[in-house]
Coordinates of C-alpha atoms in Angstrom, one line a residue:
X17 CA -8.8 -39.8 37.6
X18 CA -6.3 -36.6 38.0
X19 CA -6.3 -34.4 40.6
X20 CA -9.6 -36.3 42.1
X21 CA -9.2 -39.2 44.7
X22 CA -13.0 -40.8 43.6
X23 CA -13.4 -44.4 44.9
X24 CA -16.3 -46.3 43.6
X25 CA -18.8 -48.1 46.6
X26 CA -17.0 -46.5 49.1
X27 CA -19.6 -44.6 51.8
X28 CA -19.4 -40.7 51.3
X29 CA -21.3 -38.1 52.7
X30 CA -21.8 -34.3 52.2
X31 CA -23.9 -31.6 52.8
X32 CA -26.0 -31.1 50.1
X33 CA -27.6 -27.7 50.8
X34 CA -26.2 -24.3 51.1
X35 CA -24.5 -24.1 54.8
X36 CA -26.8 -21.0 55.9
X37 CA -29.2 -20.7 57.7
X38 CA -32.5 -22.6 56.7
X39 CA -35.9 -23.9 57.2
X40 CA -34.1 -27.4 56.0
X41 CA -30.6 -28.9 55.4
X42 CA -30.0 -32.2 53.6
X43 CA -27.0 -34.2 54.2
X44 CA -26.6 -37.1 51.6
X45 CA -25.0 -40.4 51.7
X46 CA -24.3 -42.9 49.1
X47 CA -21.9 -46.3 49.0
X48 CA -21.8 -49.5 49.9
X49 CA -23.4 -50.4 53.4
X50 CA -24.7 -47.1 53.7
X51 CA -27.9 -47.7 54.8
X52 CA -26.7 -50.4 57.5
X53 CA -23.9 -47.2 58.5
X54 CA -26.3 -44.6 58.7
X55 CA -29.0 -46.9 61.2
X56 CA -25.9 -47.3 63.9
X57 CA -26.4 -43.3 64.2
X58 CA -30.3 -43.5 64.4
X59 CA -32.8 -43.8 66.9
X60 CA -34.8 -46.5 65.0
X61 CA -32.3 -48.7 63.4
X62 CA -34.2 -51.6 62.6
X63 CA -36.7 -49.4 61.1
X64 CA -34.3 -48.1 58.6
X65 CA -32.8 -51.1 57.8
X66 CA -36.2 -52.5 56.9
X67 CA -38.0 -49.9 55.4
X68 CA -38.6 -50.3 51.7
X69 CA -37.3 -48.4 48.5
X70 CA -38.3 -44.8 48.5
X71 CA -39.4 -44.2 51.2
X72 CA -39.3 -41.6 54.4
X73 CA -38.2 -42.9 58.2
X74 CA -38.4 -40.7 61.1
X75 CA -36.2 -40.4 63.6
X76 CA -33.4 -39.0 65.8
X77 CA -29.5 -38.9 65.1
X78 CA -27.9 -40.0 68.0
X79 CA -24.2 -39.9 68.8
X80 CA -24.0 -42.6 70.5
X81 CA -20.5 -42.3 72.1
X82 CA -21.9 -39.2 74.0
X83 CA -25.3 -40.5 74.2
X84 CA -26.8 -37.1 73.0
X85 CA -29.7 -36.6 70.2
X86 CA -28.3 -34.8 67.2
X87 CA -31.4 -33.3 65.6
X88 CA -34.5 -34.8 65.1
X89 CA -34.6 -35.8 61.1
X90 CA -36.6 -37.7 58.3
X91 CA -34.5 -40.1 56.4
X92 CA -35.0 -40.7 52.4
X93 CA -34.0 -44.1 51.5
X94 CA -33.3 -45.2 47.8
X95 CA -32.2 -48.1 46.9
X96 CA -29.8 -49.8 44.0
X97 CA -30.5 -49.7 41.4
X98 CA -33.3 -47.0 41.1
X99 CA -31.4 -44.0 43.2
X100 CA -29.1 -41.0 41.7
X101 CA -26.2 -42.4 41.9
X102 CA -27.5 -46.3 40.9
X103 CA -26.1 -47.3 44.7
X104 CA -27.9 -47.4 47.7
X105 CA -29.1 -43.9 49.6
X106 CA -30.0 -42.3 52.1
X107 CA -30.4 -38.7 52.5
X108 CA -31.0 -36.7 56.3
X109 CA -33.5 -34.0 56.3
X110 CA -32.7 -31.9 59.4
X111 CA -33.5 -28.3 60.6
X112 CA -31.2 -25.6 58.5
X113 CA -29.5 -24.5 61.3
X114 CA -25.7 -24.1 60.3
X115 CA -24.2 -26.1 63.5
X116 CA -26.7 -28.5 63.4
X117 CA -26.3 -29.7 59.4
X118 CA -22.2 -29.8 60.2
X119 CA -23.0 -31.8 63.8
X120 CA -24.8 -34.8 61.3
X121 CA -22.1 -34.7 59.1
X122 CA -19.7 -35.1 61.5
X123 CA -21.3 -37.7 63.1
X124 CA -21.4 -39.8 59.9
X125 CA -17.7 -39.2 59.0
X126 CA -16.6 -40.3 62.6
X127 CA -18.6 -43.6 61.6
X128 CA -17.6 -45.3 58.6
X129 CA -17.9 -42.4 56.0
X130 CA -16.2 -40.2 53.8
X131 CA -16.2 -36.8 53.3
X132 CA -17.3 -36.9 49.7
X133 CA -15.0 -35.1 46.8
X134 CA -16.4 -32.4 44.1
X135 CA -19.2 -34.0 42.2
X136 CA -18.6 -37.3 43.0
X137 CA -22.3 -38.1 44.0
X138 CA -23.5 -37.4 39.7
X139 CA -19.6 -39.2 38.8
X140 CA -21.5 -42.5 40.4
X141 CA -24.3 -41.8 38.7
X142 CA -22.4 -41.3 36.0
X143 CA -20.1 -44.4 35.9
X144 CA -23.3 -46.4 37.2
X145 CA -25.1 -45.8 33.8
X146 CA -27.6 -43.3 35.3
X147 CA -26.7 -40.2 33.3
X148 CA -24.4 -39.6 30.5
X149 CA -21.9 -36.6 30.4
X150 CA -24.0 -34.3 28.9
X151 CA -26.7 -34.4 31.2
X152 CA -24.2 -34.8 34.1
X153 CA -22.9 -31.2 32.2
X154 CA -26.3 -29.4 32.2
X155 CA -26.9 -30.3 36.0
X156 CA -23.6 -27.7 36.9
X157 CA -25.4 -25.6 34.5
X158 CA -28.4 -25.4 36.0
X159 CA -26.5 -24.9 39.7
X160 CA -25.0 -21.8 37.8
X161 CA -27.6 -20.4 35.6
X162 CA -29.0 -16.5 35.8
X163 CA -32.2 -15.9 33.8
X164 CA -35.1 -18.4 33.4
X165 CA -33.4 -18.7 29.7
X166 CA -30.7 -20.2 30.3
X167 CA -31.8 -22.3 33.3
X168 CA -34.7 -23.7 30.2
X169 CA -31.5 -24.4 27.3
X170 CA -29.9 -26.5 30.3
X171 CA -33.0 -28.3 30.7
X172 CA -33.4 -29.4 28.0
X173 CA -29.9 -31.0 27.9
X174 CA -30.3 -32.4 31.1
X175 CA -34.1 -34.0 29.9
X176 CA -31.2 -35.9 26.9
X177 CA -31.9 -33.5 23.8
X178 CA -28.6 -33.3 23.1
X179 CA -27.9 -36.6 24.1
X180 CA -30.7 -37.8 21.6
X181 CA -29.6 -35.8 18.7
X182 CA -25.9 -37.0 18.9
X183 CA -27.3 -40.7 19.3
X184 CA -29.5 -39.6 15.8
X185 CA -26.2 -38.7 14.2
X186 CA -24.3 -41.6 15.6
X187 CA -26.6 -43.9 13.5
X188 CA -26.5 -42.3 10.4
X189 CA -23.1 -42.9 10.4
X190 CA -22.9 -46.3 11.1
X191 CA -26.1 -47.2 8.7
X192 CA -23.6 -45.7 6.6
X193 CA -20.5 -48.2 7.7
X194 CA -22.4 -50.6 7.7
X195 CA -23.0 -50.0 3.6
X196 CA -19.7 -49.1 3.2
X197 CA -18.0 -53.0 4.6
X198 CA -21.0 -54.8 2.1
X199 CA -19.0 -53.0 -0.3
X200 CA -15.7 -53.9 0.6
X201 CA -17.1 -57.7 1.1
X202 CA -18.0 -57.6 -2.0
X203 CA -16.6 -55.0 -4.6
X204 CA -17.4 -54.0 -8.2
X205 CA -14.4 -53.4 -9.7
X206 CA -16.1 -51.3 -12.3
X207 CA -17.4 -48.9 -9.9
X208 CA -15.6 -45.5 -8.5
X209 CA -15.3 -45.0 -5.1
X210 CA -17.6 -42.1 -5.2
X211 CA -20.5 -44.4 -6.5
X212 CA -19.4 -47.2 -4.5
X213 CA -22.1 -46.3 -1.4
X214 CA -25.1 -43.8 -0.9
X215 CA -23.4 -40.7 1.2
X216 CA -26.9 -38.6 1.6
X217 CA -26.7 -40.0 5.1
X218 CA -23.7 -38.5 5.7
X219 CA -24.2 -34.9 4.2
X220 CA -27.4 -34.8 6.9
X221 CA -24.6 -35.9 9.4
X222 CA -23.1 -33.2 8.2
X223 CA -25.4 -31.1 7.9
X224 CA -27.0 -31.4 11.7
X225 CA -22.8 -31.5 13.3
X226 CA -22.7 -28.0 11.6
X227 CA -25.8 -27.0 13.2
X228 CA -24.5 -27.8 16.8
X229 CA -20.8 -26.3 16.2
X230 CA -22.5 -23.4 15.7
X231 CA -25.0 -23.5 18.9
X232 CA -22.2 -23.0 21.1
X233 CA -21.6 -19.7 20.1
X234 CA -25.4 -18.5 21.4
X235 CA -25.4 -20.9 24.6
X236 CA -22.5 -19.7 25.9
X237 CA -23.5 -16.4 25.9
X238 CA -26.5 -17.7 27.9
X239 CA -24.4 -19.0 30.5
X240 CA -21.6 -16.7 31.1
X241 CA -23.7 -13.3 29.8
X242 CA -22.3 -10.2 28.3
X243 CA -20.4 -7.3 29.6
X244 CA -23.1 -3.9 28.5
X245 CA -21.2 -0.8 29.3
X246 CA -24.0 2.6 29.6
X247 CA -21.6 5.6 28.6
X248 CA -22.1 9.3 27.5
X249 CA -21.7 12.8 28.8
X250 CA -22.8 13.9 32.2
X251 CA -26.1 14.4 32.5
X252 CA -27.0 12.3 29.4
X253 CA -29.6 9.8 32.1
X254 CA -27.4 7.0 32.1
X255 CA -28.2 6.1 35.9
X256 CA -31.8 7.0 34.8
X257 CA -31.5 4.0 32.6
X258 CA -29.4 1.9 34.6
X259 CA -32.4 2.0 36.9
X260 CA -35.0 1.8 34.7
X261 CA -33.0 -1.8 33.0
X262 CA -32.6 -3.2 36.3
X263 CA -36.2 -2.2 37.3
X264 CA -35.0 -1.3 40.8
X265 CA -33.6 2.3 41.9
X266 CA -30.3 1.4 42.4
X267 CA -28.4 4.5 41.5
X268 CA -28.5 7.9 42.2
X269 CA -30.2 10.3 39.6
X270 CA -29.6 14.1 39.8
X271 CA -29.3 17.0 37.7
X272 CA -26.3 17.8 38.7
X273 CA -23.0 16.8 36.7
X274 CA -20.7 14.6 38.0
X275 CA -23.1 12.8 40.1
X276 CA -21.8 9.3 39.3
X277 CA -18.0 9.0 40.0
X278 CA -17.8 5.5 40.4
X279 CA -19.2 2.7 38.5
X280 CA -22.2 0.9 39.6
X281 CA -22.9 -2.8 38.7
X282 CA -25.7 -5.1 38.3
X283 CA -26.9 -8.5 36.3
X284 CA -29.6 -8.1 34.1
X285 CA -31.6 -9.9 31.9
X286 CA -32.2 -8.9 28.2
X287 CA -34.7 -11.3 26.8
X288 CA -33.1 -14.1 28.8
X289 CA -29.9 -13.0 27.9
X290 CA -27.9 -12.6 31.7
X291 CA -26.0 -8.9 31.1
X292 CA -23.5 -7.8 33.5
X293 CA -24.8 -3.9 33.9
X294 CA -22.1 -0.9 34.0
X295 CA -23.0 2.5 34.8
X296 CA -20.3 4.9 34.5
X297 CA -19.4 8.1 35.3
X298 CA -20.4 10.9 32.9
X299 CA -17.4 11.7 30.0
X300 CA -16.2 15.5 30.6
X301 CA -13.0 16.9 31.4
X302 CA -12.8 18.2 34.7
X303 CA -10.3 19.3 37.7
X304 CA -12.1 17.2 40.1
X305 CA -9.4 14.8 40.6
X306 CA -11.9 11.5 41.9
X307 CA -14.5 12.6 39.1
X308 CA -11.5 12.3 36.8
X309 CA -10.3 9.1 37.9
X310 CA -13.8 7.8 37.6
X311 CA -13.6 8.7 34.2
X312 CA -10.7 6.8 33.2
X313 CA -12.4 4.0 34.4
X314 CA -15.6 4.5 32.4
X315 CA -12.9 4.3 29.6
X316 CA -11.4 1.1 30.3
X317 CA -14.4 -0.3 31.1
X318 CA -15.8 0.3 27.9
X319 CA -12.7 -1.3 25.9
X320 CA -13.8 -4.3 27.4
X321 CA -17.5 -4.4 26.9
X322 CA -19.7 -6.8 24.7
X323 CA -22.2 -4.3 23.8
X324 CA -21.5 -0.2 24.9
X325 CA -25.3 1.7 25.0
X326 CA -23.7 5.3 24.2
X327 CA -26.3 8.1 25.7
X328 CA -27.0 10.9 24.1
X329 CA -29.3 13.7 25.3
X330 CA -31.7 14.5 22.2
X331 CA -32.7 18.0 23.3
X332 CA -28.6 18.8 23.4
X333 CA -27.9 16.7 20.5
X334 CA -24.3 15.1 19.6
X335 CA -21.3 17.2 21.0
X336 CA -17.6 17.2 19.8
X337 CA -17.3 15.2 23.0
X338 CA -19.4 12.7 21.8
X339 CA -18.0 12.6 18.3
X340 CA -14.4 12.2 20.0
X341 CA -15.5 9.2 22.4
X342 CA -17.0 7.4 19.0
X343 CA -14.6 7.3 17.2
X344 CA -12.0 5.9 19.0
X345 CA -13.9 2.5 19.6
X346 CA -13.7 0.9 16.5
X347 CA -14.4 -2.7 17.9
X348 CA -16.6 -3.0 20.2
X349 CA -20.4 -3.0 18.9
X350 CA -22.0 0.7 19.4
X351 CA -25.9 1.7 20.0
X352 CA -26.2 5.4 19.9
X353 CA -29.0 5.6 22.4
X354 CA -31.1 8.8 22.1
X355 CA -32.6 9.9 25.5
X356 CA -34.6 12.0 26.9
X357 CA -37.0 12.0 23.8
X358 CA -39.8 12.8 25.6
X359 CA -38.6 16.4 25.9
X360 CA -38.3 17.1 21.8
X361 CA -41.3 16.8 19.3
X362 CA -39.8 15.5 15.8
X363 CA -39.2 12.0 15.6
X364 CA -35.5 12.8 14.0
X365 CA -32.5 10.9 15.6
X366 CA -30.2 14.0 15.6
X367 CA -27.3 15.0 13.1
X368 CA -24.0 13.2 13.1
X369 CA -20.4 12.9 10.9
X370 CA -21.4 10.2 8.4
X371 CA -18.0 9.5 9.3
X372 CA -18.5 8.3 12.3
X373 CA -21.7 5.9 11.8
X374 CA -19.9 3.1 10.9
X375 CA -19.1 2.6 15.1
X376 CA -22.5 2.3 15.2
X377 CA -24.4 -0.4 15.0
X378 CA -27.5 0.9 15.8
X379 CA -29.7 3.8 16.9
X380 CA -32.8 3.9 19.7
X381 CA -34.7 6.2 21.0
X382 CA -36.2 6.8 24.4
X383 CA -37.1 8.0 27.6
X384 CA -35.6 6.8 30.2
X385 CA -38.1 8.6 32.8
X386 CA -41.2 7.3 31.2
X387 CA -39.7 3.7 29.8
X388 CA -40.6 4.6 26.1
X389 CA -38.4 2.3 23.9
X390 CA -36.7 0.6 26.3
X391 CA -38.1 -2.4 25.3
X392 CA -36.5 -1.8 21.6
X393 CA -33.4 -0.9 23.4
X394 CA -33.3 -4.4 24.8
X395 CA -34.5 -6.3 21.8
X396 CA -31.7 -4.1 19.8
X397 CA -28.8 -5.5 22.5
X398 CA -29.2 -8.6 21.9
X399 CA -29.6 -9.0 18.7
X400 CA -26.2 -7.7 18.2
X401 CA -24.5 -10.3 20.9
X402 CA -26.4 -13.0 19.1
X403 CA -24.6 -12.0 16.1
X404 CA -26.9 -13.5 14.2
X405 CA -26.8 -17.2 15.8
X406 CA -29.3 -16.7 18.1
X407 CA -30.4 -20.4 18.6
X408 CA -33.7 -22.2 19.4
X409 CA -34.1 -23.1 22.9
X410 CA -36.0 -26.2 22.2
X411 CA -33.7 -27.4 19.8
X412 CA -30.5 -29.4 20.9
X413 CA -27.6 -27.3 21.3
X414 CA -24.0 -27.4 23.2
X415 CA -23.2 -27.1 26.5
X416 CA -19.5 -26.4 27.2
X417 CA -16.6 -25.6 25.1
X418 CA -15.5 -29.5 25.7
X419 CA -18.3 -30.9 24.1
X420 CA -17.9 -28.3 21.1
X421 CA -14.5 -29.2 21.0
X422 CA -15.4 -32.9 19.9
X423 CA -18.3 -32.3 17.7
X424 CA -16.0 -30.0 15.5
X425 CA -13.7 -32.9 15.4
X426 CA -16.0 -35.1 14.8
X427 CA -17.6 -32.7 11.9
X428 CA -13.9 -32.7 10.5
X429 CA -13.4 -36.4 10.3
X430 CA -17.1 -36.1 8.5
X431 CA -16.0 -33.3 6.1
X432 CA -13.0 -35.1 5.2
X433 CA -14.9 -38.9 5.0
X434 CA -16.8 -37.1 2.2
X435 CA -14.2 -35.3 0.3
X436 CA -11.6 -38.5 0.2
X437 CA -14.7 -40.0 -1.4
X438 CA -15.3 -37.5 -3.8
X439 CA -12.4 -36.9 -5.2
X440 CA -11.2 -40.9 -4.8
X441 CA -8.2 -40.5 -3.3
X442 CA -7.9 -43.0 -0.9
X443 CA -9.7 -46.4 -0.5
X444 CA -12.5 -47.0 1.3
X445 CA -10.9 -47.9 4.2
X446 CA -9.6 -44.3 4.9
X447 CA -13.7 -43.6 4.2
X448 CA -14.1 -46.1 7.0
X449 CA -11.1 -45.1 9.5
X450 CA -12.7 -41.3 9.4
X451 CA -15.8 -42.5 10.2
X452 CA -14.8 -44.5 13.0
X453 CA -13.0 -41.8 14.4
X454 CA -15.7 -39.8 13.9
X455 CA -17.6 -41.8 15.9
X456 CA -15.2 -41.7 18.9
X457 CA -15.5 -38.0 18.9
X458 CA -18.9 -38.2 19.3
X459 CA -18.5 -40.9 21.7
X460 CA -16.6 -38.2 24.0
X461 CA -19.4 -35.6 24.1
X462 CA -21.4 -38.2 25.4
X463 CA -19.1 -40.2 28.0
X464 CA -19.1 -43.3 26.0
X465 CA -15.2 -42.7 24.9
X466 CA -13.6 -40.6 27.5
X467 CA -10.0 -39.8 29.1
X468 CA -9.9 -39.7 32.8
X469 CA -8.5 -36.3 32.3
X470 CA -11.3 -35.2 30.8
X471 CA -13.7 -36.6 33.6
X472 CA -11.9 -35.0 36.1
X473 CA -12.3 -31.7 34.3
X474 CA -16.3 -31.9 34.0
X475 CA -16.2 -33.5 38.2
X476 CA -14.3 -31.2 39.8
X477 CA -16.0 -28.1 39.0
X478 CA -19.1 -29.5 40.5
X479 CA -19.8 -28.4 44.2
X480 CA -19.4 -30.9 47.2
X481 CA -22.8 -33.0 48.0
X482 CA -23.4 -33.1 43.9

């Protein structure tokens, strides 16, 4: 392992709950002769060391050197092989208190544990046969999620969808090898290369490896969001909608200009989608020199945004202003938001250059006040960071840009497996060296072929106690 110093069996410990203040704090152990370790700092050893798998022993900690009581704790004992880490467990329920969780693990680390290393409680699990690296993947993800979405897509890794449909493809392949050494145990000379085994089995490889390369692209923007800048001229009711998105009154709304100098920011969630929320100060020239420097940020902010929502007011229509600010962002996705519609009576959008529309991708229309199309709004947004690849969240899809990182190899070695014997090129034993490592590829999303390199980039991101 790099940069990690895991030992297997040895006894760790760590807190496993946040260290604030609580109703309960869990301190974990796991190793070799943990259970025996833990009963020398316990009130009723013998009953610890007896008591069968899965169950709960109550108790005190005791430090024994002062002769004091710790806390008084219930102790969860697992045992090898059916625990989280396949070793032997025992995990400390105490009272939440901050000094009291960091008293227990003291007191185990002054006898005969370690403090235990970033993710190295699911890296036993892991080399113990207990989870596989994409499960072990979607349990950071779930620690990190921000909507209910994308807490649900890492569920459903972490329940083995992904690991099941990469074990589905895994076979088709070697069916596939398995066709292809018959046929170089026994040849016909008269036959082609390309007729020389069935490679339907392989095109649905194909087929389904194309299908997950391009699932990353959707579940990443469930796990790290989208940047969604509100911009537009003072008084256009961007803080109107900020609120009125975030469902909470977290800026201040006033009729008079220049109320926003700052931005103001927020996470969101747009159908599931998490959406880091700007509100900007409104775009006018002005003296004031804060009000002005708070405009240059709305600026930059908006050259790096996902998505900008671009307010207009629809009683006031477009302004030169306007037309100026949209067409100078030529990049970044536009939807021309028309507020305030509950103060005009046609159901027209408004007049604008035809040469600026093509910055826009699209055009709502609202009230901010009353919530009329906000919903649309939403649906709208994310559509456009979808880009079109919005993906089922029951279906198997990627988890990191690791795992898509071996599935597009592995759907290159496929590609080119297929075209070699097309075109007959090369023998069937180039066919069978690209499916091999095609296999290994596959091998690495799921921890079955893996650098230690690797593992110690998926461990050490994980917090201490997981």
């Amino acid at each position: 392992m790099t940069n990690i110093g895991y030992t297997p069996e040895e006894p760790i410990a760590a807190i496993a709950t946040a260290l604030a203040p609580g109703a309960i704090g869990i301190v974990r152990t796991t190793g070799k002769n943990c259970i025996s370790l833990v009963s020398g700092v316990f009130s009723r050893p013998d009953a610890l060391k007896n008591a069968s798998a899965n169950s709960l022993v109550y108790g005190w900690m005791l430090d024994k050197d002062s002769q004091t009581r710790i806390d008084e704790v219930m102790l969860g004992v697992y045992k090898c092989p059916k625990s989280f880490t396949g070793e032997d467990m025992v995990e400390i329920y105490c009272h939440g208190g901050v000094s009291v969780v960091t008293a227990v693990l003291e007191l185990l680390l002054k006898n005969g544990f370690r403090q235990a290393e970033r993710g190295e409680f699911t890296f036993r699990a892991y080399i113990n046969g207990k989870t596989d690296l994409t499960k072990a993947e979607a349990v950071k993800e779930i620690i990190d999620s921000k909507t209910n979405a994308s807490r649900g897509r890492a569920a459903g890794r972490l329940a083995g969808n992904l690991f099941a449909e990469i074990d589905s493809i895994k076979k088709l392949i070697v069916d596939t090898l398995a066709a292809i050494e018959v046929e170089i145990e026994y040849p016909e000379d008269e036959e082609t290369i390309a007729d020389s085994f069935d490679s339907e089995q392989l095109k649905v490889a194909q087929k389904r490896l194309v299908s997950l390369v391009k699932s990353w692209k959707s579940e990443k923007l469930y796990q790290d969001g989208a940047r969604v800048v509100l911009c537009g001229k003072t008084n256009a009711g961007k803080s109107s909608l900020f609120n009125a998105l975030l469902k909470e009154e977290r800026a201040i709304v006033s009729d008079i200009e220049g109320t926003t100098r700052d931005w103001l920011e927020s996470w969101a969630s747009f159908e599931g989608i998490p959406v880091r929320l700007f509100d900007t100060a409104g775009l006018r020239s002005t003296s004031d020199v804060i009000e002005a420097e708070g405009v240059e940020r709305t600026r930059d902010l908006s050259d790096d945004a996902d998505v900008i929502l671009y307010l207009v007011d629809s009683s006031s229509g477009l302004t030169d202003d306007d037309m100026k600010f949209l067409s100078e962002k030529k990049t970044t996705p536009i939807i021309l938001v028309w507020n305030k519609c509950d103060k005009v009576g046609d159901d027209s959008f408004g007049n604008i250059d035809e040469s600026y529309r093509s910055n826009i991708r699209s055009e709502v229309r609202l009230s901010a006040k009353n919530g009329n199309g906000i919903g649309l709004l939403i649906s709208t947004a994310k559509t456009i960071l979808c880009g079109g690849e919005e993906s089922d969240r029951n279906v198997a899809g990627l988890g990191s840009q690791r795992q898509r990182n071996s599935v597009s190899e592995a759907l290159e070695r496929i590609e080119h497996a297929l075209s070699i014997a097309q075109d007959g090129s090369y023998g069937l034993d180039a066919v069978v060296q690209d499916l091999e490592d095609c296999l290994d590829s596959l091998g690495e999303v799921t921890g079955e072929v893996t650098p230690d390199d690797v593992l110690g980039s998926v461990f050490a991101n994980f917090c201490v106690g997981k």
